[in-house]
Amino acid sequence: MRLNPRWLGLAATTLLAVSGFLAGKPYHHDAAWVSGVCVWFVALLALGYAWWGLRGVTRPRELLVTAAIWSLPLLVAPPMGALDVYAYACQGQLFDAGINLYEHGPSALPCTWLSEVPPLWRDTPTPYGPLWFAISGGVSWLAHGHLAVAVGLFRLVAVLGLILCVAAAHRLTGSNAVLAASPLVLVHVVSGVHNDILLAAFVLAGFALAARARPALSGLAFGLAAAIKVTALVAAPFAVLLLLSRRRRDPVTFTATAIAVYAALAAVTGHGLGFLRALGATAGLVQWLSIPSGVGMAIGYVLRWSGQPGAFGTAVAVARAVGFVTLAALLLWLWLRTLRTVRHADPNAAPAVDPVLTAAGLALLAMAVLGPVFYAWYALAGITVLAGTRLTGRLRTGVHVAVVALPFLTLPDSLGLATKTKVPGAFLDLALVVALIVRLARTRRRPVALPGLHGRATARSGDGADA
């Protein structure tokens, strides 16, 4: 007898909530914590299986109702998978107190809820943008010292961001919203409350407005996205391509508006370009989930075993530098390839939304995995943008596997499994990079085609797209 995916998923998220109560507090690894971790993995397996059974559903209403039902247990459970929401609340208190968040961490006030913030982040400045600080400040002010209220308000912000993502993706391509119920979204948006979903929401809204030749409004959306996290700017050049496909001089208005919006928010909040200094705050974290860091670790381990222990840090730094160069080259290649697609599109047809969104989503994912540090929720923005396209073939399979697999990288209390698998993980990265280089060398004379970057695309691709 086949289980109904909707009710199996509800049972799974209920078990996730139970695991949060048992194992959601860090540094208390007792029998209850062990039980909670076991429940966590069982629940993730069940949730992944239930969601996989929904992939063929094409009715957005049914998918959204399912996502809402599955979310209910998580809304009353403590945050799981990461405890960043506590840091958000503390950052809001610092903002309300007039403290520069680009120079000080939560311990500077100190924050009312400092004990809930992982020690790693208590003295760490934050690289977020001015709009996020304003939102955090508003939430902390409304919470009035009640942490549960603050968490609830941040969850409301995250859910609103998710709703905007679904609406914008549907407006762009008729997306059916299946990814809204995915394990990645449920764990790291509904439960973990990561602000990456708000970045993705503004980016998708910006693309939807660009597709309708609204350069000023599109620039407004991208300015707001950058004011959440500056990494949103990686997608902005692709929005310019969408505007160029309308055969107008709209990119100038788009760029000017985006800059003006960010500048206005920076002036109002007193937080402008200080994020440039804070961006390096996490550089001291070395884990293999970042491919360049993992390759550097593997080389560093070999050097350490050969009697050069001091070379480990140098190997990681060099590998990260190569990663940045590779990222820059990849972003340029994606943009130029998409430009060629846009130029060959029929000027009388609808704008080439699908190839542009595909390239933008891949660019955001590349930014995540080729950066110096990677966490599962860093993939949210890229995957959400890709969900607005016609996901087909290997790209569809890869995205769907990722949204099921990524939540397994952390435990309910935010402990990352990468910290316990450093050596094998590092050599796995090295093996993957070597295999990729060999494959590229063998196929260097063949034309390379990315999913969604071929042929002529239309503004709406019909049913079956994911969001």
Coordinates of C-alpha atoms in Angstrom, one line a residue, residues 18-350:
V18 CA 10.3 16.6 18.0
S19 CA 14.0 16.3 17.2
G20 CA 14.3 20.1 17.6
F21 CA 13.0 19.8 21.2
L22 CA 15.3 16.9 22.0
A23 CA 18.5 18.0 20.2
G24 CA 18.0 21.6 19.3
K25 CA 20.3 23.0 22.0
P26 CA 24.0 22.9 21.3
Y27 CA 26.6 21.6 23.7
H28 CA 24.1 19.3 25.6
H29 CA 25.0 16.0 24.1
D30 CA 23.1 13.7 26.5
A31 CA 20.8 10.7 25.8
A32 CA 18.0 13.0 24.7
W33 CA 20.3 14.7 22.2
V34 CA 21.3 11.3 20.7
S35 CA 17.7 10.3 20.4
G36 CA 16.9 13.6 18.8
V37 CA 19.6 13.2 16.2
C38 CA 18.4 9.8 15.3
V39 CA 14.9 11.1 14.9
W40 CA 16.3 14.0 12.8
F41 CA 17.8 11.7 10.2
V42 CA 14.8 9.4 10.1
A43 CA 12.5 12.4 9.6
L44 CA 14.7 13.9 6.9
L45 CA 14.6 10.5 5.0
A46 CA 10.9 10.4 5.3
L47 CA 10.5 14.0 4.2
G48 CA 12.7 13.5 1.2
Y49 CA 10.8 10.5 0.2
A50 CA 7.4 12.3 0.6
W51 CA 8.6 15.3 -1.4
W52 CA 10.1 13.2 -4.2
G53 CA 6.6 11.8 -4.7
L54 CA 5.2 15.3 -5.3
R55 CA 7.5 16.1 -8.2
G56 CA 4.9 15.1 -10.7
V57 CA 2.2 17.3 -9.3
T58 CA 1.5 20.3 -11.5
R59 CA -1.2 22.1 -9.6
P60 CA 0.3 25.1 -7.7
R61 CA -2.6 25.3 -5.3
E62 CA -2.2 21.7 -4.2
L63 CA 1.5 22.1 -3.7
L64 CA 1.2 25.3 -1.7
V65 CA -1.4 23.7 0.6
T66 CA 0.9 20.8 1.1
A67 CA 3.8 23.1 1.9
A68 CA 1.6 25.0 4.4
I69 CA 0.5 21.7 6.1
W70 CA 4.1 20.5 6.3
S71 CA 5.2 23.8 7.8
L72 CA 2.8 23.8 10.7
P73 CA 4.9 21.6 13.1
L74 CA 8.0 23.5 12.3
L75 CA 6.4 26.9 13.2
V76 CA 6.0 25.9 16.8
A77 CA 9.4 24.1 17.2
P78 CA 12.7 25.8 18.0
P79 CA 14.9 26.8 15.1
M80 CA 16.8 23.8 13.7
G81 CA 19.7 23.2 11.3
A82 CA 21.2 26.5 12.3
L83 CA 20.8 29.1 15.1
D84 CA 21.4 32.2 13.0
V85 CA 18.0 33.6 13.9
Y86 CA 19.3 34.3 17.5
A87 CA 22.2 36.2 16.0
Y88 CA 19.7 38.1 13.8
A89 CA 17.8 39.1 17.0
C90 CA 21.0 40.3 18.7
Q91 CA 22.1 42.2 15.7
G92 CA 18.7 44.0 15.8
Q93 CA 19.3 45.0 19.4
L94 CA 22.7 46.4 18.5
F95 CA 21.2 48.3 15.6
D96 CA 18.6 49.8 17.8
A97 CA 21.3 50.8 20.2
G98 CA 23.2 52.7 17.5
I99 CA 26.2 50.3 17.4
N100 CA 28.0 49.7 14.1
L101 CA 27.4 46.1 13.1
Y102 CA 30.2 46.1 10.7
E103 CA 32.6 46.6 13.6
H104 CA 31.1 44.8 16.5
G105 CA 29.4 41.5 17.3
P106 CA 26.5 40.7 19.6
S107 CA 28.7 40.7 22.7
A108 CA 29.3 44.4 22.3
L109 CA 26.0 45.5 23.9
P110 CA 25.8 42.8 25.3
C111 CA 22.6 41.4 23.7
T112 CA 19.8 40.2 25.9
W113 CA 19.9 36.8 24.2
L114 CA 23.7 36.4 23.9
S115 CA 23.7 33.0 25.6
E116 CA 21.6 31.6 22.7
V117 CA 24.1 32.8 20.1
P118 CA 26.8 30.2 19.2
P119 CA 30.2 31.4 20.7
L120 CA 31.7 31.5 17.2
W121 CA 29.4 34.5 16.3
R122 CA 29.3 36.4 19.5
D123 CA 32.3 38.7 18.6
T124 CA 31.9 38.5 14.9
P125 CA 30.8 41.5 12.8
T126 CA 28.2 40.8 10.2
P127 CA 28.4 41.5 6.5
Y128 CA 24.7 41.9 5.8
G129 CA 23.2 44.9 4.2
P130 CA 21.4 48.0 5.6
L131 CA 17.9 46.8 4.8
W132 CA 18.4 43.6 6.8
F133 CA 19.7 45.6 9.7
A134 CA 16.6 47.7 9.6
I135 CA 14.4 44.6 9.5
S136 CA 16.3 43.1 12.4
G137 CA 16.1 46.3 14.4
G138 CA 12.3 46.4 13.9
V139 CA 11.9 42.8 14.9
S140 CA 14.0 43.3 18.1
W141 CA 12.1 46.4 19.0
L142 CA 8.7 44.7 18.5
A143 CA 9.8 41.6 20.5
H144 CA 10.5 43.9 23.5
G145 CA 12.9 41.4 25.1
H146 CA 10.9 38.2 24.3
L147 CA 13.0 35.8 22.2
A148 CA 10.1 33.7 21.2
V149 CA 8.3 36.7 19.7
A150 CA 11.5 37.7 17.9
V151 CA 11.8 34.2 16.4
G152 CA 8.2 34.3 15.3
L153 CA 8.5 37.6 13.6
F154 CA 11.6 36.5 11.8
R155 CA 9.7 33.4 10.6
L156 CA 7.0 35.7 9.4
V157 CA 9.5 37.6 7.3
A158 CA 11.0 34.4 5.9
V159 CA 7.6 33.0 5.0
L160 CA 6.6 36.3 3.3
G161 CA 9.9 36.1 1.4
L162 CA 9.0 32.6 0.3
I163 CA 5.6 33.7 -0.9
L164 CA 7.1 36.5 -2.9
C165 CA 9.5 33.9 -4.5
V166 CA 6.6 31.7 -5.5
A167 CA 4.6 34.6 -6.9
A168 CA 7.5 36.1 -8.9
A169 CA 8.5 32.7 -10.3
H170 CA 4.9 31.9 -11.3
R171 CA 4.7 35.3 -13.0
L172 CA 7.9 34.7 -14.9
T173 CA 7.4 31.2 -16.1
G174 CA 4.2 29.7 -14.8
S175 CA 6.2 27.8 -12.1
N176 CA 4.3 25.1 -10.2
A177 CA 5.9 25.8 -6.7
V178 CA 7.1 22.2 -6.0
L179 CA 10.3 23.5 -4.4
A180 CA 8.3 25.5 -1.9
A181 CA 7.6 22.2 0.0
S182 CA 11.2 20.8 -0.4
P183 CA 13.3 19.7 2.6
L184 CA 15.8 22.5 2.0
V185 CA 13.1 25.2 2.2
L186 CA 11.3 23.7 5.2
V187 CA 14.5 23.2 7.2
H188 CA 16.4 26.4 6.4
V189 CA 13.6 28.8 5.7
V190 CA 10.6 27.8 7.7
S191 CA 12.6 26.4 10.6
G192 CA 16.1 27.9 10.2
V193 CA 14.8 31.4 9.1
H194 CA 17.7 32.3 6.9
N195 CA 17.6 35.7 5.2
D196 CA 18.8 34.2 1.9
I197 CA 15.2 33.6 1.0
L198 CA 14.5 37.3 1.2
L199 CA 17.4 38.0 -1.1
A200 CA 16.1 35.4 -3.5
A201 CA 12.6 37.0 -3.4
F202 CA 13.8 40.4 -4.4
V203 CA 16.0 39.0 -7.1
L204 CA 13.1 37.0 -8.6
A205 CA 10.9 40.1 -8.3
G206 CA 13.6 42.1 -10.1
F207 CA 13.7 39.6 -13.0
A208 CA 9.9 39.6 -13.2
L209 CA 9.8 43.4 -13.5
A210 CA 12.7 43.4 -16.0
A211 CA 10.8 40.9 -18.2
R212 CA 8.0 43.5 -18.3
A213 CA 10.3 46.4 -19.2
R214 CA 10.1 48.0 -15.8
P215 CA 13.7 49.1 -15.4
A216 CA 13.2 51.5 -12.4
L217 CA 11.1 48.9 -10.5
S218 CA 13.5 46.2 -11.4
G219 CA 16.4 48.3 -10.2
L220 CA 14.5 49.0 -7.0
A221 CA 14.1 45.2 -6.3
F222 CA 17.8 44.6 -7.0
G223 CA 18.8 47.5 -4.7
L224 CA 16.7 46.0 -2.0
A225 CA 18.2 42.5 -2.6
A226 CA 21.7 43.9 -2.3
A227 CA 20.7 45.7 0.9
I228 CA 19.9 42.2 2.3
K229 CA 23.1 40.6 1.1
V230 CA 25.6 42.1 -1.4
T231 CA 25.9 38.7 -3.1
A232 CA 22.6 39.5 -4.9
L233 CA 24.7 41.7 -7.2
V234 CA 26.0 38.6 -8.9
A235 CA 22.6 38.2 -10.6
A236 CA 22.2 41.9 -11.6
P237 CA 24.2 41.7 -14.8
F238 CA 21.8 39.0 -16.0
A239 CA 18.8 41.3 -15.4
V240 CA 20.5 43.8 -17.6
L241 CA 20.6 41.2 -20.4
L242 CA 16.8 40.7 -19.9
L243 CA 16.3 44.5 -20.3
L244 CA 18.6 44.6 -23.4
S245 CA 16.3 42.0 -25.0
R246 CA 13.6 44.6 -25.0
R247 CA 15.7 46.8 -27.3
R248 CA 15.6 49.8 -25.0
R249 CA 18.2 51.8 -23.0
D250 CA 16.7 50.6 -19.8
P251 CA 19.9 49.3 -18.2
V252 CA 21.0 52.8 -17.3
T253 CA 17.7 53.5 -15.4
F254 CA 18.0 50.0 -13.8
T255 CA 21.6 50.6 -12.6
A256 CA 20.9 54.1 -11.4
T257 CA 17.9 53.1 -9.4
A258 CA 19.6 50.1 -7.8
I259 CA 22.5 52.3 -6.7
A260 CA 20.2 55.1 -5.4
V261 CA 18.1 52.6 -3.4
Y262 CA 21.1 51.1 -1.7
A263 CA 22.6 54.5 -1.1
A264 CA 19.4 55.8 0.5
L265 CA 19.2 52.8 2.8
A266 CA 22.8 53.1 3.7
A267 CA 22.3 56.8 4.6
V268 CA 19.2 56.2 6.7
T269 CA 20.7 53.2 8.6
G270 CA 24.2 54.5 8.9
H271 CA 25.5 51.3 7.4
G272 CA 27.0 51.7 4.0
L273 CA 30.1 50.0 2.6
G274 CA 31.4 48.7 5.9
F275 CA 30.3 45.2 4.8
L276 CA 33.5 45.1 2.8
R277 CA 35.5 44.9 6.0
A278 CA 33.1 42.4 7.6
L279 CA 33.2 40.0 4.6
G280 CA 36.4 38.5 5.9
A281 CA 34.9 37.7 9.3
T282 CA 34.3 34.1 8.3
A283 CA 37.5 33.6 6.4
G284 CA 39.0 31.8 9.5
L285 CA 36.5 29.0 9.0
V286 CA 38.0 26.2 7.0
Q287 CA 35.7 23.5 5.9
W288 CA 35.5 21.2 2.8
L289 CA 32.0 22.2 1.8
S290 CA 33.6 25.1 0.0
I291 CA 35.3 23.4 -3.0
P292 CA 38.4 25.7 -3.1
S293 CA 38.9 25.3 0.7
G294 CA 38.5 21.6 0.4
V295 CA 41.1 21.3 -2.3
G296 CA 43.5 23.5 -0.3
M297 CA 42.9 21.3 2.8
A298 CA 43.7 18.2 0.9
I299 CA 46.9 19.6 -0.4
G300 CA 47.7 21.0 3.0
Y301 CA 47.2 17.6 4.6
V302 CA 49.6 16.0 2.1
L303 CA 52.2 18.8 2.9
R304 CA 51.6 18.3 6.6
W305 CA 52.1 14.6 6.4
S306 CA 55.3 15.2 4.4
G307 CA 56.8 17.2 7.2
Q308 CA 55.6 20.8 6.4
P309 CA 52.8 21.5 8.9
G310 CA 53.2 25.3 8.4
A311 CA 52.2 25.0 4.7
F312 CA 48.6 24.0 5.5
G313 CA 47.3 27.6 5.8
T314 CA 49.2 28.7 2.7
A315 CA 47.7 25.9 0.7
V316 CA 44.2 26.9 1.7
A317 CA 44.8 30.5 0.9
V318 CA 46.2 29.8 -2.5
A319 CA 43.4 27.4 -3.3
R320 CA 40.8 30.0 -2.3
A321 CA 42.5 32.6 -4.5
V322 CA 42.3 30.2 -7.4
G323 CA 38.7 29.7 -6.6
F324 CA 38.0 33.4 -6.8
V325 CA 39.7 33.6 -10.2
T326 CA 37.8 30.5 -11.4
L327 CA 34.5 32.1 -10.2
A328 CA 35.2 35.4 -12.0
A329 CA 36.0 33.5 -15.2
L330 CA 32.9 31.4 -14.9
L331 CA 30.6 34.4 -14.2
L332 CA 32.0 36.1 -17.3
W333 CA 31.6 33.0 -19.4
L334 CA 27.9 32.6 -18.3
W335 CA 27.2 36.3 -19.0
L336 CA 28.8 36.3 -22.4
R337 CA 27.1 33.0 -23.4
T338 CA 23.7 34.4 -22.2
L339 CA 24.3 37.6 -24.1
R340 CA 24.8 35.6 -27.3
T341 CA 21.5 33.8 -26.6
V342 CA 19.7 37.1 -26.1
R343 CA 21.1 38.6 -29.2
H344 CA 19.9 35.7 -31.3
A345 CA 16.4 35.8 -29.9
D346 CA 13.6 37.0 -32.0
P347 CA 13.2 40.8 -31.3
N348 CA 9.5 40.5 -31.8
A349 CA 9.0 37.6 -29.4
A350 CA 8.7 37.7 -25.6

